[in-house]
């Protein structure tokens, strides 16, 4: 594994006392016969300027195909889907993603990095902790998420959103998370717009929304979210086009203290990924259900983590997305 910090930014940091915003890069590690690691090719770039993740399944981010995901907004909505509060400006706590670290998840080696920040909500600028953790799996794995077993193929990136207390104006209000999606084929070729497909499996709360990113690339988004340590249904999810841009928006129910959510970015040409109902004792760090799952990832305090987000264009975007479901 190689970790790269942009040289120009490093020089700027030396010449100035101001924080330096850079990019952290991941390349597939070279290893021997370690059973916890497959010979993956995945490369990834993590840019703190817009909390952007770029995943390149072939390992070639210059001329190969890629997926990009950029967090764009957090919006509190009332019962009619009207915006109450919105966060569109995010600054990293320590100017960059954390150093890429190695860990083991269910016997599989994983490389992880976290974007850490604090967003300010409303006129009172209430601080809210928000984590985005990206984990690249170096072997095929199954992780327990609530009542679901999520398959994470070797080379896939599982990202986790963890939030602290949000100052809801009303207990009936919901919270939306919007991300911008983009994908290109080899040499920047057009592979179409991301589109949502429905993947259903038997059992309660076991549906996964698959978003086709084109050229066999995908995002799997579970239909459940872990709120205050309890499994709940996602209120809705939508693919929305605004001008030339495509966004994916989740709407989550109201919560008191913590939110935990786990999507997966992958490539079917590397390994086919599906999700099934919980039928094994596989352990994971992916949250907990109210019927005896694993321990949820602790939500960040107000001084912990957040995503950087750029504005979504129209003020009515959240309402528009809300009624598309």
CSV table of C-alpha atoms in Angstrom, one decimal:
chain,number,residue,atom,x,y,z
A,1,UNK,CA,0.0,0.0,0.0
A,2,UNK,CA,1.3,3.4,-0.9
A,3,UNK,CA,0.0,6.6,0.7
A,4,UNK,CA,0.6,9.9,-1.1
A,5,UNK,CA,0.2,13.5,0.0
A,6,UNK,CA,0.1,16.0,-2.8
A,7,UNK,CA,3.6,17.6,-3.1
A,8,UNK,CA,2.4,21.1,-3.8
A,9,UNK,CA,0.2,21.0,-0.7
A,10,UNK,CA,3.1,19.7,1.4
A,11,UNK,CA,5.2,22.6,0.3
A,12,UNK,CA,2.5,25.1,1.1
A,13,UNK,CA,2.1,23.6,4.6
A,14,UNK,CA,5.8,24.3,5.2
A,15,UNK,CA,5.6,27.8,4.1
A,16,UNK,CA,2.4,28.8,5.8
A,17,UNK,CA,0.9,28.3,9.2
A,18,UNK,CA,-2.6,27.9,7.6
A,19,UNK,CA,-4.2,24.5,7.5
A,20,UNK,CA,-3.4,22.5,4.3
A,21,UNK,CA,-6.2,20.7,2.5
A,22,UNK,CA,-4.9,17.9,0.3
A,23,UNK,CA,-5.8,14.5,-1.0
A,24,UNK,CA,-4.9,11.1,0.4
A,25,UNK,CA,-4.4,8.3,-2.1
A,26,UNK,CA,-4.6,4.5,-1.9
A,27,UNK,CA,-3.0,2.0,-4.2
A,28,UNK,CA,-3.4,-1.8,-3.9
A,29,UNK,CA,-0.7,-3.4,-1.7
A,30,UNK,CA,1.8,-5.9,-2.9
A,31,UNK,CA,1.8,-9.1,-0.7
A,32,UNK,CA,2.6,-12.7,-0.9
A,33,UNK,CA,0.3,-15.6,0.1
A,34,UNK,CA,-1.4,-13.9,3.0
A,35,UNK,CA,-4.9,-15.7,3.1
A,36,UNK,CA,-6.5,-12.4,4.4
A,37,UNK,CA,-5.6,-10.6,1.2
A,38,UNK,CA,-6.6,-11.1,-2.4
A,39,UNK,CA,-4.6,-9.6,-5.2
A,40,UNK,CA,-6.8,-6.6,-5.7
A,41,UNK,CA,-6.2,-3.8,-8.2
A,42,UNK,CA,-8.3,-1.1,-6.7
A,43,UNK,CA,-7.0,2.4,-6.4
A,44,UNK,CA,-8.8,5.2,-4.6
A,45,UNK,CA,-8.3,9.0,-4.0
A,46,UNK,CA,-9.8,10.8,-1.0
A,47,UNK,CA,-10.1,14.5,-1.5
A,48,UNK,CA,-11.0,16.6,1.5
A,49,UNK,CA,-12.0,19.7,-0.5
A,50,UNK,CA,-15.4,18.3,-1.2
A,51,UNK,CA,-15.3,15.1,0.8
A,52,UNK,CA,-14.9,13.3,-2.5
A,53,UNK,CA,-14.0,9.6,-2.9
A,54,UNK,CA,-12.8,8.3,-6.3
A,55,UNK,CA,-12.7,4.5,-6.8
A,56,UNK,CA,-10.8,3.0,-9.7
A,57,UNK,CA,-11.4,-0.8,-10.0
A,58,UNK,CA,-8.6,-1.4,-12.4
A,59,UNK,CA,-6.1,0.5,-10.4
A,60,UNK,CA,-5.7,3.1,-13.1
A,61,UNK,CA,-7.3,6.4,-12.2
A,62,UNK,CA,-5.9,8.3,-15.2
A,63,UNK,CA,-7.2,6.2,-18.1
A,64,UNK,CA,-9.2,3.5,-16.5
A,65,UNK,CA,-12.9,3.5,-15.4
A,66,UNK,CA,-13.8,5.1,-12.1
A,67,UNK,CA,-16.6,6.1,-9.8
A,68,UNK,CA,-16.8,9.4,-7.9
A,69,UNK,CA,-18.9,10.1,-4.8
A,70,UNK,CA,-19.1,13.6,-3.3
A,71,UNK,CA,-21.1,14.5,-0.2
A,72,UNK,CA,-23.2,17.6,-1.0
A,73,UNK,CA,-25.7,18.3,1.8
A,74,UNK,CA,-27.4,17.5,5.0
A,75,UNK,CA,-30.9,18.8,5.2
A,76,UNK,CA,-33.6,18.6,7.9
A,77,UNK,CA,-37.1,18.3,6.4
A,78,UNK,CA,-40.5,18.7,7.9
A,79,UNK,CA,-43.4,16.3,7.5
A,80,UNK,CA,-44.2,17.8,4.1
A,81,UNK,CA,-40.6,17.5,2.8
A,82,UNK,CA,-39.9,21.2,3.2
A,83,UNK,CA,-36.4,22.3,4.2
A,84,UNK,CA,-36.0,23.4,7.8
A,85,UNK,CA,-32.3,23.6,8.1
A,86,UNK,CA,-29.5,22.7,5.7
A,87,UNK,CA,-25.7,22.3,5.9
A,88,UNK,CA,-23.8,22.8,2.7
A,89,UNK,CA,-20.4,24.0,4.1
A,90,UNK,CA,-18.0,21.5,5.8
A,91,UNK,CA,-14.5,21.9,6.9
A,92,UNK,CA,-12.2,19.1,7.9
A,93,UNK,CA,-11.0,19.1,11.6
A,94,UNK,CA,-7.4,18.3,10.8
A,95,UNK,CA,-7.3,19.4,7.1
A,96,UNK,CA,-7.4,15.9,5.6
A,97,UNK,CA,-8.6,12.4,5.9
A,98,UNK,CA,-6.8,10.3,8.6
A,99,UNK,CA,-3.7,8.3,7.6
A,100,UNK,CA,-4.7,5.1,5.9
A,101,UNK,CA,-4.5,2.3,8.5
A,102,UNK,CA,-4.6,-1.5,8.3
A,103,UNK,CA,-7.1,-3.5,10.3
A,104,UNK,CA,-8.8,-7.0,10.1
A,105,UNK,CA,-12.5,-7.4,9.6
A,106,UNK,CA,-13.8,-11.0,9.9
A,107,UNK,CA,-10.4,-12.4,9.0
A,108,UNK,CA,-10.0,-10.1,6.0
A,109,UNK,CA,-7.4,-7.3,5.7
A,110,UNK,CA,-8.9,-3.9,5.3
A,111,UNK,CA,-7.4,-0.4,4.6
A,112,UNK,CA,-9.4,2.4,6.1
A,113,UNK,CA,-9.4,6.2,6.4
A,114,UNK,CA,-11.8,8.6,8.0
A,115,UNK,CA,-12.8,12.2,7.1
A,116,UNK,CA,-13.3,14.0,10.4
A,117,UNK,CA,-15.1,17.3,10.9
A,118,UNK,CA,-17.9,19.1,12.7
A,119,UNK,CA,-20.8,20.8,10.9
A,120,UNK,CA,-22.7,23.8,12.3
A,121,UNK,CA,-26.5,23.7,12.2
A,122,UNK,CA,-28.8,26.6,12.1
A,123,UNK,CA,-28.5,30.2,13.3
A,124,UNK,CA,-27.2,29.0,16.7
A,125,UNK,CA,-24.4,27.1,14.8
A,126,UNK,CA,-25.0,24.0,16.9
A,127,UNK,CA,-22.0,21.6,16.4
A,128,UNK,CA,-22.8,18.1,15.1
A,129,UNK,CA,-20.2,15.4,14.7
A,130,UNK,CA,-20.2,13.5,11.4
A,131,UNK,CA,-17.9,10.7,10.3
A,132,UNK,CA,-17.3,9.3,6.9
A,133,UNK,CA,-15.1,6.2,7.0
A,134,UNK,CA,-13.9,4.5,3.8
A,135,UNK,CA,-12.8,0.8,4.0
A,136,UNK,CA,-11.2,-1.0,1.1
A,137,UNK,CA,-11.5,-4.8,1.5
A,138,UNK,CA,-8.5,-6.9,0.3
A,139,UNK,CA,-10.5,-10.1,0.4
A,140,UNK,CA,-14.1,-11.2,0.0
A,141,UNK,CA,-16.0,-10.6,3.2
A,142,UNK,CA,-19.5,-10.7,4.7
A,143,UNK,CA,-20.3,-8.1,7.3
A,144,UNK,CA,-23.3,-8.0,9.6
A,145,UNK,CA,-25.3,-4.8,9.4
A,146,UNK,CA,-28.4,-4.9,11.6
A,147,UNK,CA,-30.4,-7.9,10.4
A,148,UNK,CA,-28.6,-8.0,7.0
A,149,UNK,CA,-25.5,-9.8,5.9
A,150,UNK,CA,-23.8,-7.5,3.4
A,151,UNK,CA,-21.4,-9.1,0.9
A,152,UNK,CA,-18.3,-7.0,0.3
A,153,UNK,CA,-16.2,-8.3,-2.6
A,154,UNK,CA,-12.5,-8.1,-2.6
A,155,UNK,CA,-11.4,-4.6,-3.9
A,156,UNK,CA,-14.8,-3.0,-3.0
A,157,UNK,CA,-15.1,0.1,-0.8
A,158,UNK,CA,-17.5,0.1,2.1
A,159,UNK,CA,-18.2,3.6,3.4
A,160,UNK,CA,-19.8,4.3,6.8
A,161,UNK,CA,-21.6,7.4,7.8
A,162,UNK,CA,-21.7,8.1,11.6
A,163,UNK,CA,-23.5,11.1,13.1
A,164,UNK,CA,-24.0,12.6,16.5
A,165,UNK,CA,-26.9,14.5,17.9
A,166,UNK,CA,-28.8,16.6,15.3
A,167,UNK,CA,-30.9,19.5,16.8
A,168,UNK,CA,-34.2,18.6,15.2
A,169,UNK,CA,-36.8,21.3,15.4
A,170,UNK,CA,-39.6,18.7,15.6
A,171,UNK,CA,-39.6,15.0,16.4
A,172,UNK,CA,-41.6,14.4,13.2
A,173,UNK,CA,-38.9,15.8,11.0
A,174,UNK,CA,-36.4,13.8,9.0
A,175,UNK,CA,-32.8,14.2,7.8
A,176,UNK,CA,-31.6,13.8,4.3
A,177,UNK,CA,-28.1,13.1,3.1
A,178,UNK,CA,-27.3,13.9,-0.5
A,179,UNK,CA,-24.3,12.8,-2.5
A,180,UNK,CA,-23.2,13.6,-6.0
A,181,UNK,CA,-22.5,10.6,-8.2
A,182,UNK,CA,-20.3,10.4,-11.3
A,183,UNK,CA,-18.7,7.6,-13.3
A,184,UNK,CA,-16.7,7.3,-16.5
A,185,UNK,CA,-15.5,4.4,-18.6
A,186,UNK,CA,-11.9,3.9,-19.8
A,187,UNK,CA,-10.3,7.0,-21.2
A,188,UNK,CA,-13.2,9.1,-19.9
A,189,UNK,CA,-15.8,7.5,-22.1
A,190,UNK,CA,-19.5,8.1,-21.4
A,191,UNK,CA,-21.2,5.1,-19.7
A,192,UNK,CA,-24.5,6.8,-19.0
A,193,UNK,CA,-26.1,8.2,-15.9
A,194,UNK,CA,-26.3,6.4,-12.5
A,195,UNK,CA,-29.7,4.7,-12.2
A,196,UNK,CA,-31.4,2.9,-9.2
A,197,UNK,CA,-32.3,-0.7,-9.5
A,198,UNK,CA,-34.3,-2.7,-6.9
A,199,UNK,CA,-32.7,-5.8,-5.4
A,200,UNK,CA,-35.1,-7.7,-3.1
A,201,UNK,CA,-34.4,-10.6,-0.9
A,202,UNK,CA,-36.6,-12.5,1.6
A,203,UNK,CA,-37.1,-11.5,5.2
A,204,UNK,CA,-37.8,-8.2,7.1
A,205,UNK,CA,-35.8,-5.1,6.0
A,206,UNK,CA,-33.6,-7.0,3.7
A,207,UNK,CA,-34.0,-4.9,0.5
A,208,UNK,CA,-30.9,-3.3,-0.9
A,209,UNK,CA,-31.1,-0.5,-3.4
A,210,UNK,CA,-28.5,-1.0,-6.1
A,211,UNK,CA,-27.4,2.0,-8.1
A,212,UNK,CA,-25.9,1.0,-11.4
A,213,UNK,CA,-23.0,3.4,-12.1
A,214,UNK,CA,-22.3,1.9,-15.6
A,215,UNK,CA,-19.7,-0.5,-17.0
A,216,UNK,CA,-20.5,-3.1,-14.2
A,217,UNK,CA,-19.8,-0.6,-11.4
A,218,UNK,CA,-22.4,-0.1,-8.6
A,219,UNK,CA,-23.3,1.3,-5.2
A,220,UNK,CA,-25.3,-0.9,-2.8
A,221,UNK,CA,-27.4,1.1,-0.4
A,222,UNK,CA,-29.2,-0.9,2.5
A,223,UNK,CA,-32.8,-0.1,3.1
A,224,UNK,CA,-32.1,0.0,6.9
A,225,UNK,CA,-30.3,2.5,9.0
A,226,UNK,CA,-29.1,2.1,12.6
A,227,UNK,CA,-30.6,4.9,14.8
A,228,UNK,CA,-29.7,5.1,18.5
A,229,UNK,CA,-28.5,1.5,18.2
A,230,UNK,CA,-31.9,0.3,16.8
A,231,UNK,CA,-32.6,-0.9,13.2
A,232,UNK,CA,-35.0,1.3,11.3
A,233,UNK,CA,-36.2,1.6,7.7
A,234,UNK,CA,-34.7,4.3,5.6
A,235,UNK,CA,-37.7,6.7,4.9
A,236,UNK,CA,-36.9,6.9,1.2
A,237,UNK,CA,-34.0,7.1,-1.3
A,238,UNK,CA,-34.0,8.7,-4.7
A,239,UNK,CA,-31.8,9.3,-7.7
A,240,UNK,CA,-32.2,13.0,-8.8
A,241,UNK,CA,-30.9,14.8,-11.8
A,242,UNK,CA,-30.2,18.6,-11.4
A,243,UNK,CA,-28.9,20.0,-14.7
A,244,UNK,CA,-26.0,17.8,-15.9
A,245,UNK,CA,-25.4,16.4,-12.4
A,246,UNK,CA,-26.8,13.3,-10.7
A,247,UNK,CA,-27.4,13.0,-7.0
A,248,UNK,CA,-28.5,10.2,-4.7
A,249,UNK,CA,-30.5,11.3,-1.6
A,250,UNK,CA,-31.4,9.3,1.5
A,251,UNK,CA,-34.0,10.5,3.9
A,252,UNK,CA,-33.6,9.1,7.4
A,253,UNK,CA,-36.1,9.1,10.3
A,254,UNK,CA,-35.6,11.3,13.3
A,255,UNK,CA,-33.1,10.1,15.9
A,256,UNK,CA,-32.0,11.2,19.3
A,257,UNK,CA,-28.2,10.6,19.6
A,258,UNK,CA,-26.6,8.5,16.8
A,259,UNK,CA,-27.0,7.6,13.2
A,260,UNK,CA,-25.0,4.8,11.5
A,261,UNK,CA,-25.3,3.8,7.8
A,262,UNK,CA,-23.2,1.5,5.6
A,263,UNK,CA,-23.3,1.5,1.7
A,264,UNK,CA,-20.9,-0.4,-0.6
A,265,UNK,CA,-19.1,0.7,-3.8
A,266,UNK,CA,-18.0,-2.2,-6.0
A,267,UNK,CA,-17.6,-3.6,-9.5
A,268,UNK,CA,-19.4,-6.7,-10.7
A,269,UNK,CA,-16.7,-7.6,-13.2
A,270,UNK,CA,-14.4,-8.2,-10.2
A,271,UNK,CA,-16.9,-10.1,-8.0
A,272,UNK,CA,-20.6,-10.2,-7.8
A,273,UNK,CA,-22.1,-8.7,-4.7
A,274,UNK,CA,-25.5,-9.4,-3.2
A,275,UNK,CA,-27.1,-9.0,0.2
A,276,UNK,CA,-29.1,-11.6,2.1
A,277,UNK,CA,-31.1,-11.8,5.2
A,278,UNK,CA,-29.3,-12.5,8.4
A,279,UNK,CA,-28.7,-16.2,8.6
A,280,UNK,CA,-25.3,-16.6,10.2
A,281,UNK,CA,-23.3,-15.4,13.2
A,282,UNK,CA,-20.9,-13.3,11.1
A,283,UNK,CA,-19.6,-10.4,13.2
A,284,UNK,CA,-18.9,-6.9,11.9
A,285,UNK,CA,-18.3,-3.3,13.0
A,286,UNK,CA,-21.4,-2.2,11.0
A,287,UNK,CA,-23.9,-1.3,13.8
A,288,UNK,CA,-26.5,-3.1,15.8
A,289,UNK,CA,-30.1,-4.2,15.5
A,290,UNK,CA,-32.6,-4.3,18.4
A,291,UNK,CA,-32.6,-8.1,18.2
A,292,UNK,CA,-29.1,-8.8,19.2
A,293,UNK,CA,-26.7,-7.7,16.4
A,294,UNK,CA,-23.2,-6.4,17.0
A,295,UNK,CA,-22.2,-3.4,19.0
A,296,UNK,CA,-22.8,-0.2,17.0
A,297,UNK,CA,-19.9,2.0,16.0
A,298,UNK,CA,-19.8,4.8,18.6
A,299,UNK,CA,-21.2,8.1,17.2
A,300,UNK,CA,-18.8,11.0,17.2
A,301,UNK,CA,-18.9,13.7,19.7
A,302,UNK,CA,-19.5,17.3,18.6
A,303,UNK,CA,-15.8,17.7,18.2
A,304,UNK,CA,-15.4,14.6,16.1
A,305,UNK,CA,-16.1,13.8,12.5
A,306,UNK,CA,-17.9,15.4,9.5
A,307,UNK,CA,-18.1,15.5,5.8
A,308,UNK,CA,-17.4,18.3,3.6
A,309,UNK,CA,-20.2,19.2,1.3
A,310,UNK,CA,-20.9,21.5,-1.6
A,311,UNK,CA,-24.2,23.1,-2.4
A,312,UNK,CA,-26.8,21.3,-4.4
A,313,UNK,CA,-27.9,24.1,-6.7
A,314,UNK,CA,-31.6,24.8,-6.2
A,315,UNK,CA,-33.0,25.4,-2.7
A,316,UNK,CA,-36.0,23.2,-3.7
A,317,UNK,CA,-33.8,20.2,-4.5
A,318,UNK,CA,-34.5,18.4,-1.2
A,319,UNK,CA,-38.3,18.8,-1.7
A,320,UNK,CA,-38.1,17.6,-5.3
A,321,UNK,CA,-36.1,14.6,-4.3
A,322,UNK,CA,-38.4,13.8,-1.5
A,323,UNK,CA,-41.5,13.4,-3.7
A,324,UNK,CA,-39.7,11.3,-6.4
A,325,UNK,CA,-39.7,8.2,-4.2
